[in-house]
Short mmCIF file of C-alpha atoms and ligand atoms in Angstrom, two decimals:
data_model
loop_
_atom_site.label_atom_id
_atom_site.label_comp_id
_atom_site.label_asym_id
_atom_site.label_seq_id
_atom_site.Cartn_x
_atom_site.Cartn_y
_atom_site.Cartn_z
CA UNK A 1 14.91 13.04 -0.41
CA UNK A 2 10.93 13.28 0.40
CA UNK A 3 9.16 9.94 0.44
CA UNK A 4 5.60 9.46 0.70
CA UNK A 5 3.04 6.55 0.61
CA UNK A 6 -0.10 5.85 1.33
CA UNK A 7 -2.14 3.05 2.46
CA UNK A 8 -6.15 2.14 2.92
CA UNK A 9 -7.44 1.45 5.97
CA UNK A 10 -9.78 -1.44 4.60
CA UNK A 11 -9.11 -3.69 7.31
CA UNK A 12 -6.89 -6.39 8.63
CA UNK A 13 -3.94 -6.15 6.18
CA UNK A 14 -2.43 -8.63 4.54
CA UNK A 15 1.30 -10.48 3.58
CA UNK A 16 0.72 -8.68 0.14
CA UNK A 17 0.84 -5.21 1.48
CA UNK A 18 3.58 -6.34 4.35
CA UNK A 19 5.98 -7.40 1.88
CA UNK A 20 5.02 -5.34 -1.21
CA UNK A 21 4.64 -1.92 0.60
CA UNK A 22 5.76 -2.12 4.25
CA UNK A 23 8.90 -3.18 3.87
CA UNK A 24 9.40 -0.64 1.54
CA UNK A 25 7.91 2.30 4.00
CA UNK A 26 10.51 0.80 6.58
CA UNK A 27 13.42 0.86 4.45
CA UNK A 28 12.17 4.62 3.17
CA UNK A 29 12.14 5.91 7.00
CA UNK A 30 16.06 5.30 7.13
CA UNK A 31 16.62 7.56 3.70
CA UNK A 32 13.40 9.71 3.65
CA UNK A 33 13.87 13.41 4.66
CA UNK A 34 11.03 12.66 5.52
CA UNK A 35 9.68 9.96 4.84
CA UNK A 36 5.42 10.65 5.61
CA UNK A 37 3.23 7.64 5.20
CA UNK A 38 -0.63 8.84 5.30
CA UNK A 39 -3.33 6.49 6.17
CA UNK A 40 -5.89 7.43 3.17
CA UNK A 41 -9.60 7.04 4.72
CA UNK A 42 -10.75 9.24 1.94
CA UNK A 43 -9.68 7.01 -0.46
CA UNK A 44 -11.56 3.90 1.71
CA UNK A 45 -14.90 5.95 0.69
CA UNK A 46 -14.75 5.32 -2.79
CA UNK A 47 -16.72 2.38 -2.32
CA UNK A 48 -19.00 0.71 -0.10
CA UNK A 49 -18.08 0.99 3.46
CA UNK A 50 -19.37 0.81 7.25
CA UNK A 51 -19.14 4.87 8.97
CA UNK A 52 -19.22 3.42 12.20
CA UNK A 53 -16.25 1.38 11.47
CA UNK A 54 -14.06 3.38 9.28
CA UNK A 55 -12.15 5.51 12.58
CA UNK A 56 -11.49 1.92 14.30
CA UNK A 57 -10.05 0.81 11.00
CA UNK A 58 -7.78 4.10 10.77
CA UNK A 59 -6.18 2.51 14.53
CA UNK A 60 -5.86 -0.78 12.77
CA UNK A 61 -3.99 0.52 10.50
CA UNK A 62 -2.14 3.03 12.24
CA UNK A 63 -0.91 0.26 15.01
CA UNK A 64 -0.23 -2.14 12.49
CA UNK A 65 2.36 0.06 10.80
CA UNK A 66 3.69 0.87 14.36
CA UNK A 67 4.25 -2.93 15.26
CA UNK A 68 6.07 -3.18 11.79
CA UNK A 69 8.44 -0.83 12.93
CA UNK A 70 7.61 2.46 11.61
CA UNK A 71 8.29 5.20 14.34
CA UNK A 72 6.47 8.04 14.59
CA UNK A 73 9.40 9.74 16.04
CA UNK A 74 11.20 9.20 12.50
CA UNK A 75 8.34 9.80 9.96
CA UNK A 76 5.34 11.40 9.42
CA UNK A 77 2.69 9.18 10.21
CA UNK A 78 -1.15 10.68 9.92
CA UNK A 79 -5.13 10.25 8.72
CA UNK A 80 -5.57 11.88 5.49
CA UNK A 81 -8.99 13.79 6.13
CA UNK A 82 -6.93 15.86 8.67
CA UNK A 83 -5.25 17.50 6.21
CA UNK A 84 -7.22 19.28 4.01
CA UNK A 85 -4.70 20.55 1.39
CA UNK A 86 -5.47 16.75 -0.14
CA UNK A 87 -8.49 17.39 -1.39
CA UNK A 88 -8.03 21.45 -2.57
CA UNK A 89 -5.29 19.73 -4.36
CA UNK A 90 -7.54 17.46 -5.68
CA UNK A 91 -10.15 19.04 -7.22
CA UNK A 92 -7.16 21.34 -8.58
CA UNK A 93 -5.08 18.54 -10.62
CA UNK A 94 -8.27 17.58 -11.57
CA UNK A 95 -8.02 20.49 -14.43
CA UNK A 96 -4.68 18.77 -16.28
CA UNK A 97 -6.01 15.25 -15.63
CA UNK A 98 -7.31 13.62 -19.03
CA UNK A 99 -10.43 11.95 -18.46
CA UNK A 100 -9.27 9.18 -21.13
CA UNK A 101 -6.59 8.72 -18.67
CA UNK A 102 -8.95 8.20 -15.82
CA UNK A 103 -10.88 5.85 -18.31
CA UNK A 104 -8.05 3.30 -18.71
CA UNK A 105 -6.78 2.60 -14.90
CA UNK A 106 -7.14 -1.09 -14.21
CA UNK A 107 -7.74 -0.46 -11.00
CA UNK A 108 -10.84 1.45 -11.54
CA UNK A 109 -11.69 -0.59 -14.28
CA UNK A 110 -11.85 -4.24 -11.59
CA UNK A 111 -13.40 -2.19 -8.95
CA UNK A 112 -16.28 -0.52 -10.64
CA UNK A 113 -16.94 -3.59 -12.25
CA UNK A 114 -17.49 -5.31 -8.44
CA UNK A 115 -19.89 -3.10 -7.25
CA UNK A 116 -23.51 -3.77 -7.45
CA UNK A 117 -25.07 -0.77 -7.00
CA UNK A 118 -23.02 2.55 -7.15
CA UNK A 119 -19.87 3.21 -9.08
CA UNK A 120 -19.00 6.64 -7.55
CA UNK A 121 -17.52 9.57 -9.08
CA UNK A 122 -14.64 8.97 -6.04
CA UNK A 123 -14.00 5.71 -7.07
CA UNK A 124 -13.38 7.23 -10.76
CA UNK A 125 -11.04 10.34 -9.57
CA UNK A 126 -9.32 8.30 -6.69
CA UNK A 127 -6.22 8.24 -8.91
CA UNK A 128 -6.47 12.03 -8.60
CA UNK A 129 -6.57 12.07 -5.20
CA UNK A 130 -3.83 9.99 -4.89
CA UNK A 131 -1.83 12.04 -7.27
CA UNK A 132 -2.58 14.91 -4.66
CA UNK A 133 -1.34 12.92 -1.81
CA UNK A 134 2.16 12.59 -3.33
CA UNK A 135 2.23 16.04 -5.15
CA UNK A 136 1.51 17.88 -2.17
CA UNK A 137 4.82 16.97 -0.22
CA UNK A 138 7.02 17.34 -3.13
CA UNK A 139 8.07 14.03 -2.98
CA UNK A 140 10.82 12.69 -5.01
CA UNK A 141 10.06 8.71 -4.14
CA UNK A 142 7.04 6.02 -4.00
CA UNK A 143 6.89 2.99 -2.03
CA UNK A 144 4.20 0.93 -3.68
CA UNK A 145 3.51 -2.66 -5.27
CA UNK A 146 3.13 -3.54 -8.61
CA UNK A 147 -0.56 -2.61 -8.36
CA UNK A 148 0.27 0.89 -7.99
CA UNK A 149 2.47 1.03 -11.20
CA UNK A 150 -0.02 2.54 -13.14
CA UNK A 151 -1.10 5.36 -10.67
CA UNK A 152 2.27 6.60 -10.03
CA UNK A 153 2.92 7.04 -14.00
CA UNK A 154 -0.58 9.01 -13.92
CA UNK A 155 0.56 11.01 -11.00
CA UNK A 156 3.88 11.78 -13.16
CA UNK A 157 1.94 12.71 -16.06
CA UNK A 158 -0.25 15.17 -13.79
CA UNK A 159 2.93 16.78 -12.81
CA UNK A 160 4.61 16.96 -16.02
CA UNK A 161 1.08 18.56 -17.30
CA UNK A 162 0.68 20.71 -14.60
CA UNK A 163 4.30 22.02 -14.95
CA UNK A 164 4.37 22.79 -18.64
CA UNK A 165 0.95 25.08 -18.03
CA UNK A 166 1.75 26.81 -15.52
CA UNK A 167 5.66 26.60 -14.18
CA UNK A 168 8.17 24.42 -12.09
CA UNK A 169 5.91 24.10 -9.42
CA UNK A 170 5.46 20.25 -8.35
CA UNK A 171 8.07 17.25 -8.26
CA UNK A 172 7.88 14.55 -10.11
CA UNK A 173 8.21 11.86 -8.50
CA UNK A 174 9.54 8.23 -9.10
CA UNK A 175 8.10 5.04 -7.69
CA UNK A 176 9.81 2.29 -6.03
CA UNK A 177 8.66 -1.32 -6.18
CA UNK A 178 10.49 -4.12 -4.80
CA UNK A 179 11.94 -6.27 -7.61
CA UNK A 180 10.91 -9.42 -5.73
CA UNK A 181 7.61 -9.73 -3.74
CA UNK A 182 5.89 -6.60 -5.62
CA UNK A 183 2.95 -8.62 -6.23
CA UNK A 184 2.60 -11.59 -3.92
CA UNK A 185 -0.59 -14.05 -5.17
CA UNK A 186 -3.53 -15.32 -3.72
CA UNK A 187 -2.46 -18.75 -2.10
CA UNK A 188 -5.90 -20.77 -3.47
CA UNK A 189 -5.44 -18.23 -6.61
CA UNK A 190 -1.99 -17.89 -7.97
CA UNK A 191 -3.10 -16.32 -10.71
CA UNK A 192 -4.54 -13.14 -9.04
CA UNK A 193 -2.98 -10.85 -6.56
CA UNK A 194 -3.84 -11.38 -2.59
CA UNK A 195 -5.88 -8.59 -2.02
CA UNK A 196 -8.10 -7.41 0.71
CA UNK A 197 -11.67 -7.10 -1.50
CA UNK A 198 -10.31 -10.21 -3.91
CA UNK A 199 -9.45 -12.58 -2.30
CA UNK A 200 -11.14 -15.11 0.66
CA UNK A 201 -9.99 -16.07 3.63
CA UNK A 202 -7.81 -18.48 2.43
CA UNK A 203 -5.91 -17.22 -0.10
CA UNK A 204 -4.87 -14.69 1.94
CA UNK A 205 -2.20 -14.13 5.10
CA UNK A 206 -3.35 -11.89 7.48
CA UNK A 207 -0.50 -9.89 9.39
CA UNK A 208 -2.05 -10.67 12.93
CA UNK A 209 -3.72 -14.08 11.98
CA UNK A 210 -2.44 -16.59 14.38
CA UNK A 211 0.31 -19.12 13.70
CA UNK A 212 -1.68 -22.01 13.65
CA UNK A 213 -3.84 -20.28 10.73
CA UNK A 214 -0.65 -19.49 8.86
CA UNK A 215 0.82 -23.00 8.99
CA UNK A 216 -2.66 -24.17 7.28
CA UNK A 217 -3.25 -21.11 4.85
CA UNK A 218 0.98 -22.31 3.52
CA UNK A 219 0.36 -26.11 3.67
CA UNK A 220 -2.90 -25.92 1.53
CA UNK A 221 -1.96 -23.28 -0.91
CA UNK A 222 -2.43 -24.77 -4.42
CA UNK A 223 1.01 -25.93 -6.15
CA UNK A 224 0.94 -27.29 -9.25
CA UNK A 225 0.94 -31.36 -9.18
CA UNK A 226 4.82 -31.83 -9.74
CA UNK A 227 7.50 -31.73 -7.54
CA UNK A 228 9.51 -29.13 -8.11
CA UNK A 229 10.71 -26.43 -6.38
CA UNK A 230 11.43 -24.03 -9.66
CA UNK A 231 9.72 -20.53 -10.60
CA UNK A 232 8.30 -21.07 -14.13
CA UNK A 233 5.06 -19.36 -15.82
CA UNK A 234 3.26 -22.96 -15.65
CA UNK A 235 4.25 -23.11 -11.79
CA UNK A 236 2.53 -19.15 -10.16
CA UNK A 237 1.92 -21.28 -6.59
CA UNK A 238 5.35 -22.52 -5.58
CA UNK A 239 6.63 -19.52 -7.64
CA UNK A 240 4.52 -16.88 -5.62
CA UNK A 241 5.36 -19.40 -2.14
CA UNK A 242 9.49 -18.92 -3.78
CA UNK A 243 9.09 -15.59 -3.52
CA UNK A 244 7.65 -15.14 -0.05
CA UNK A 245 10.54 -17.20 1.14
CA UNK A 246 13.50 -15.04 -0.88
CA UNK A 247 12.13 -11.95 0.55
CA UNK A 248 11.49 -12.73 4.06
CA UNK A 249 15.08 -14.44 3.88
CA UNK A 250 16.86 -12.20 2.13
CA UNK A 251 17.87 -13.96 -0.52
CA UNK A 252 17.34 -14.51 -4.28
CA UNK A 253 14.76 -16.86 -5.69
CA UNK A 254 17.54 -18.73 -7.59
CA UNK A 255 19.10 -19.77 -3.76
CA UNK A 256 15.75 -20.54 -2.38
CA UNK A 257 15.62 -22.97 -5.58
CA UNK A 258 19.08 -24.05 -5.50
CA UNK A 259 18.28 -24.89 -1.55
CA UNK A 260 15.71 -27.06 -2.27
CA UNK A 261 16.75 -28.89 -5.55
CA UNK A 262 15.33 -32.57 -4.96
CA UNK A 263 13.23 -31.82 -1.93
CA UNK A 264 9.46 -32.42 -2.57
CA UNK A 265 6.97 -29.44 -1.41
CA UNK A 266 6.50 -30.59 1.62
CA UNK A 267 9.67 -29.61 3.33
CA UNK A 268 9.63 -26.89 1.10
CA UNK A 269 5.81 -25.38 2.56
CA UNK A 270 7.18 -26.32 5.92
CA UNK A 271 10.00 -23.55 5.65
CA UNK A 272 7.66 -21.12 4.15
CA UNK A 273 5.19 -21.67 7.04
CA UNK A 274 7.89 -21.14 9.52
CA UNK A 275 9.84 -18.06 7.76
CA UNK A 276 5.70 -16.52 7.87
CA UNK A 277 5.23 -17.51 11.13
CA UNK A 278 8.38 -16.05 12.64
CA UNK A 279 8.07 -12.50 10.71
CA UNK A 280 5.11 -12.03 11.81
CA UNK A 281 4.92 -13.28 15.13
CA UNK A 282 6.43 -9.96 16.79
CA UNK A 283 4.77 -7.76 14.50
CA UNK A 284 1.47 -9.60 16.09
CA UNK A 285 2.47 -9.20 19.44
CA UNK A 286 3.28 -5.79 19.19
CA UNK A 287 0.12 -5.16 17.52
CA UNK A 288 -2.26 -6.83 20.18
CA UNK A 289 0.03 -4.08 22.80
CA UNK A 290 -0.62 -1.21 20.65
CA UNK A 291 -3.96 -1.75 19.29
CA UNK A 292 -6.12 -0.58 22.68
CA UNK A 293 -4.94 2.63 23.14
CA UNK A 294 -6.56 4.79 21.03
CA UNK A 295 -5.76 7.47 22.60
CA UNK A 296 -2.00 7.25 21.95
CA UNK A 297 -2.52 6.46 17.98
CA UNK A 298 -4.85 9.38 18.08
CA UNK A 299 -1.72 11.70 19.57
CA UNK A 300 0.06 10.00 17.00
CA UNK A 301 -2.45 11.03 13.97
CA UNK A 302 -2.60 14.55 15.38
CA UNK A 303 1.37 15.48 15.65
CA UNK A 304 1.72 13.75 11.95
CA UNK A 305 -1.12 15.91 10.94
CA UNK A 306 0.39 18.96 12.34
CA UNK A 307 3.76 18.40 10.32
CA UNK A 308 2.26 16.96 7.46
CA UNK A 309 -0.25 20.36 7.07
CA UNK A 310 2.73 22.54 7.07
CA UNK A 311 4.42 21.17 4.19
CA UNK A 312 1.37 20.36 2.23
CA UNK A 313 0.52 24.47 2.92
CA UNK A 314 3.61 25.07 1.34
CA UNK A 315 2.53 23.49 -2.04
CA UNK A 316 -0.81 24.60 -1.81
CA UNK A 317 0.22 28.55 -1.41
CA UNK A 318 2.55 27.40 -4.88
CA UNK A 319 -0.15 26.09 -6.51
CA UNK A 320 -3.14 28.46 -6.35
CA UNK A 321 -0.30 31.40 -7.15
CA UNK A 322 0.23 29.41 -10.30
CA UNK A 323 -2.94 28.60 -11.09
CA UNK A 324 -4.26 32.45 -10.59
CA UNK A 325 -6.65 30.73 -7.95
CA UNK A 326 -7.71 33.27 -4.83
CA UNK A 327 -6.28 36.54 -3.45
CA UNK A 328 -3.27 37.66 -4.88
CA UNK A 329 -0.01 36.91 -1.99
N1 AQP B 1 -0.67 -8.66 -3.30
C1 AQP B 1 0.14 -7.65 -3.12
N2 AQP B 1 1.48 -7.81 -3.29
C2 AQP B 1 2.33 -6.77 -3.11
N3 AQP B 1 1.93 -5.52 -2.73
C3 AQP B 1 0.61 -5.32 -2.53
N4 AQP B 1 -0.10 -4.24 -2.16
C4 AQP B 1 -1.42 -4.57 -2.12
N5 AQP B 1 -1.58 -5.86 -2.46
C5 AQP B 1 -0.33 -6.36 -2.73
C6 AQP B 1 0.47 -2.93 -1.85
O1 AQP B 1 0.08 -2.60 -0.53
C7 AQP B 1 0.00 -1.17 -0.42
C8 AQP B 1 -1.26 -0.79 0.30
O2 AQP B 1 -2.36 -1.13 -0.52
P1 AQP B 1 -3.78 -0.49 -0.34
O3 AQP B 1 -3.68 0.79 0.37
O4 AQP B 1 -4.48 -0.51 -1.64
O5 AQP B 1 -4.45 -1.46 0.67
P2 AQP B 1 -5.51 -2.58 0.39
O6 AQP B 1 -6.67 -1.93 -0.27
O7 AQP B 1 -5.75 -3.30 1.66
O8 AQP B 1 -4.70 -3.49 -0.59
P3 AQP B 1 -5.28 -4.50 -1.61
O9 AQP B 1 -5.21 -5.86 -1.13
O10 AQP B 1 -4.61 -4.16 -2.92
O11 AQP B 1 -6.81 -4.21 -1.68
P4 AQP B 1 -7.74 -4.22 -2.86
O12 AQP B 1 -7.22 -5.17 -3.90
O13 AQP B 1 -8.97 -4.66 -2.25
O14 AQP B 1 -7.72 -2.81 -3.32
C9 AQP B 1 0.09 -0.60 -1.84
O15 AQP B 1 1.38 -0.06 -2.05
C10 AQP B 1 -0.10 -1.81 -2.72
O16 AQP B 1 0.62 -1.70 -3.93
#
């Protein structure tokens, strides 16, 4: 089975994306065949952003990923601009995507409402893009978070569209998203999702922030002011800190609740702290190794490219015979 995802190079990345997507990407490179995980700069456009910055972000990214475990050896790992059958693809779906669709997409819908100045057309078709990303690989399967729910149905429905018009061409494909930890919450927040652009400093985990920052981010992450360690709608702190503590331990919520029935939540932050600090202490280290040569992640981007392009070609060839679009074969 193919498996693709895709993920922004908007910085330092954060426990949301670890345990929403990574671990998903990880567990995809044992089944995927392949498994291709793209690093989507052309999505990162869509709104405000630094040029000078964007290709040392692409290595942040990349070497994260690599310190999490994913192994270039195994999957496809690569920079989107490099392969340019994304955005033919693109402007292509474009044709059986409903505007109204594009219209109702949350995501658009929070971010054009945070910029100041522009709201670009990119920001409004980056579904469509992203719809092109998956479509072009054929792939059956979808890492994401929760946040992503919404896209993948849109991709589906570009598919299905695009299949009815003009033939069987394109898969479509099915997400996954972790039943536990698919949307961890802002620590000073609970109520909204820890995100890169949403969230500040302190609401958020970073994946290479240092322990001592990770022990204070837990222990002042806003619980409600009983004492219980229970999941409940009127609780979303020590639910969302529940959470982080069944996934990283492998567990269900229930035992993480069962384990500490009668303790207050300061044991209980204590144990989160540590199970943070520990899963993301090698992932750190590995990181800091990684992270200066930029030459290697560069070979890296290039041989992903490479076998990324020649699958992608494949669609593309499908597509414009479908669509009637240049020479005939
Ligand atoms: N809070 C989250 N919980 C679980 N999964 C999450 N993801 C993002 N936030 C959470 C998942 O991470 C993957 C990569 O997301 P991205 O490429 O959108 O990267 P990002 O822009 O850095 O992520 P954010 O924080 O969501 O940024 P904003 O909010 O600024 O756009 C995706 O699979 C996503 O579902």
């Amino acid at each position: 089975m193919r498996i693709f995802s895709g993920i922004q190079p908007t910085g330092r990345k954060h426990l949301g994306n670890h345990i929403g997507a990574v671990r998903g990407y990880l567990e995809g490179q044992d089944r995927g065949d392949p498994a291709i995980l793209c690093v989507v700069d052309l999505h990162a456009i869509t709104v405000p952003y630094e040029p000078a910055r964007l290709r040392s972000l692409v290595y942040d990214t990349l070497a994260m990923l690599i310190a999490s475990g994913l192994d270039p050896d195994r999957s496809i790992l690569f920079r989107q601009s490099d392969v340019h059958e994304h955005t033919e693809l693109s402007w292509l779906l474009s044709s059986v995507t409903a505007h109204g669709d594009l219209n109702r997409m949350t995501q658009f819908k929070e971010k054009s409402a945070a910029q100041r100045e522009l709201v670009s057309a990119g920001l409004f078709l980056y579904p469509v893009l992203q719809a092109a990303d998956v479509l072009a690989y054929r792939a059956h399967e979808v890492p994401v978070g929760d946040d992503q729910r919404q896209h993948v149905e849109l991709m589906r429905d570009i598919a299905e569209r695009f299949n009815t018009a003009y033939g069987e061409v394109l898969v479509v494909p099915e997400h996954r998203i972790p039943s536990v930890g698919a949307r961890i919450m802002d620590l000073q927040q609970p109520g909204r999702k820890m995100s890169t652009t949403g969230s500040e400093e302190r609401g958020l985990i970073f994946v290479d922030d240092e322990e001592k920052a990770i022990v204070k981010k837990v222990k002042s992450a806003i619980t409600d002011s009983g004492g219980e360690v229970r999941r409940g709608p009127d609780k979303p702190g020590i639910t969302n800190l529940i959470d982080i503590l069944a996934v990283i331990r492998g567990v269900s919520p229930e035992a993480v609740e069962r384990e500490f029935e009668g303790q207050g939540y300061g044991s209980f932050k204590e144990a989160v702290a540590e199970a943070v600090v520990d899963v993301l202490r090698p992932v750190r280290e590995r990181y800091l190794e990684l992270r200066p040569d930029e030459g290697a992640l560069e070979a890296v981007l290039g041989e992903g490219a490479d076998r990324a392009r020649s699958l992608a070609a494949e669609t593309l060839a499908d597509v414009r015979r479908a669509m009637g679009v240049g020479p005939p074969a």
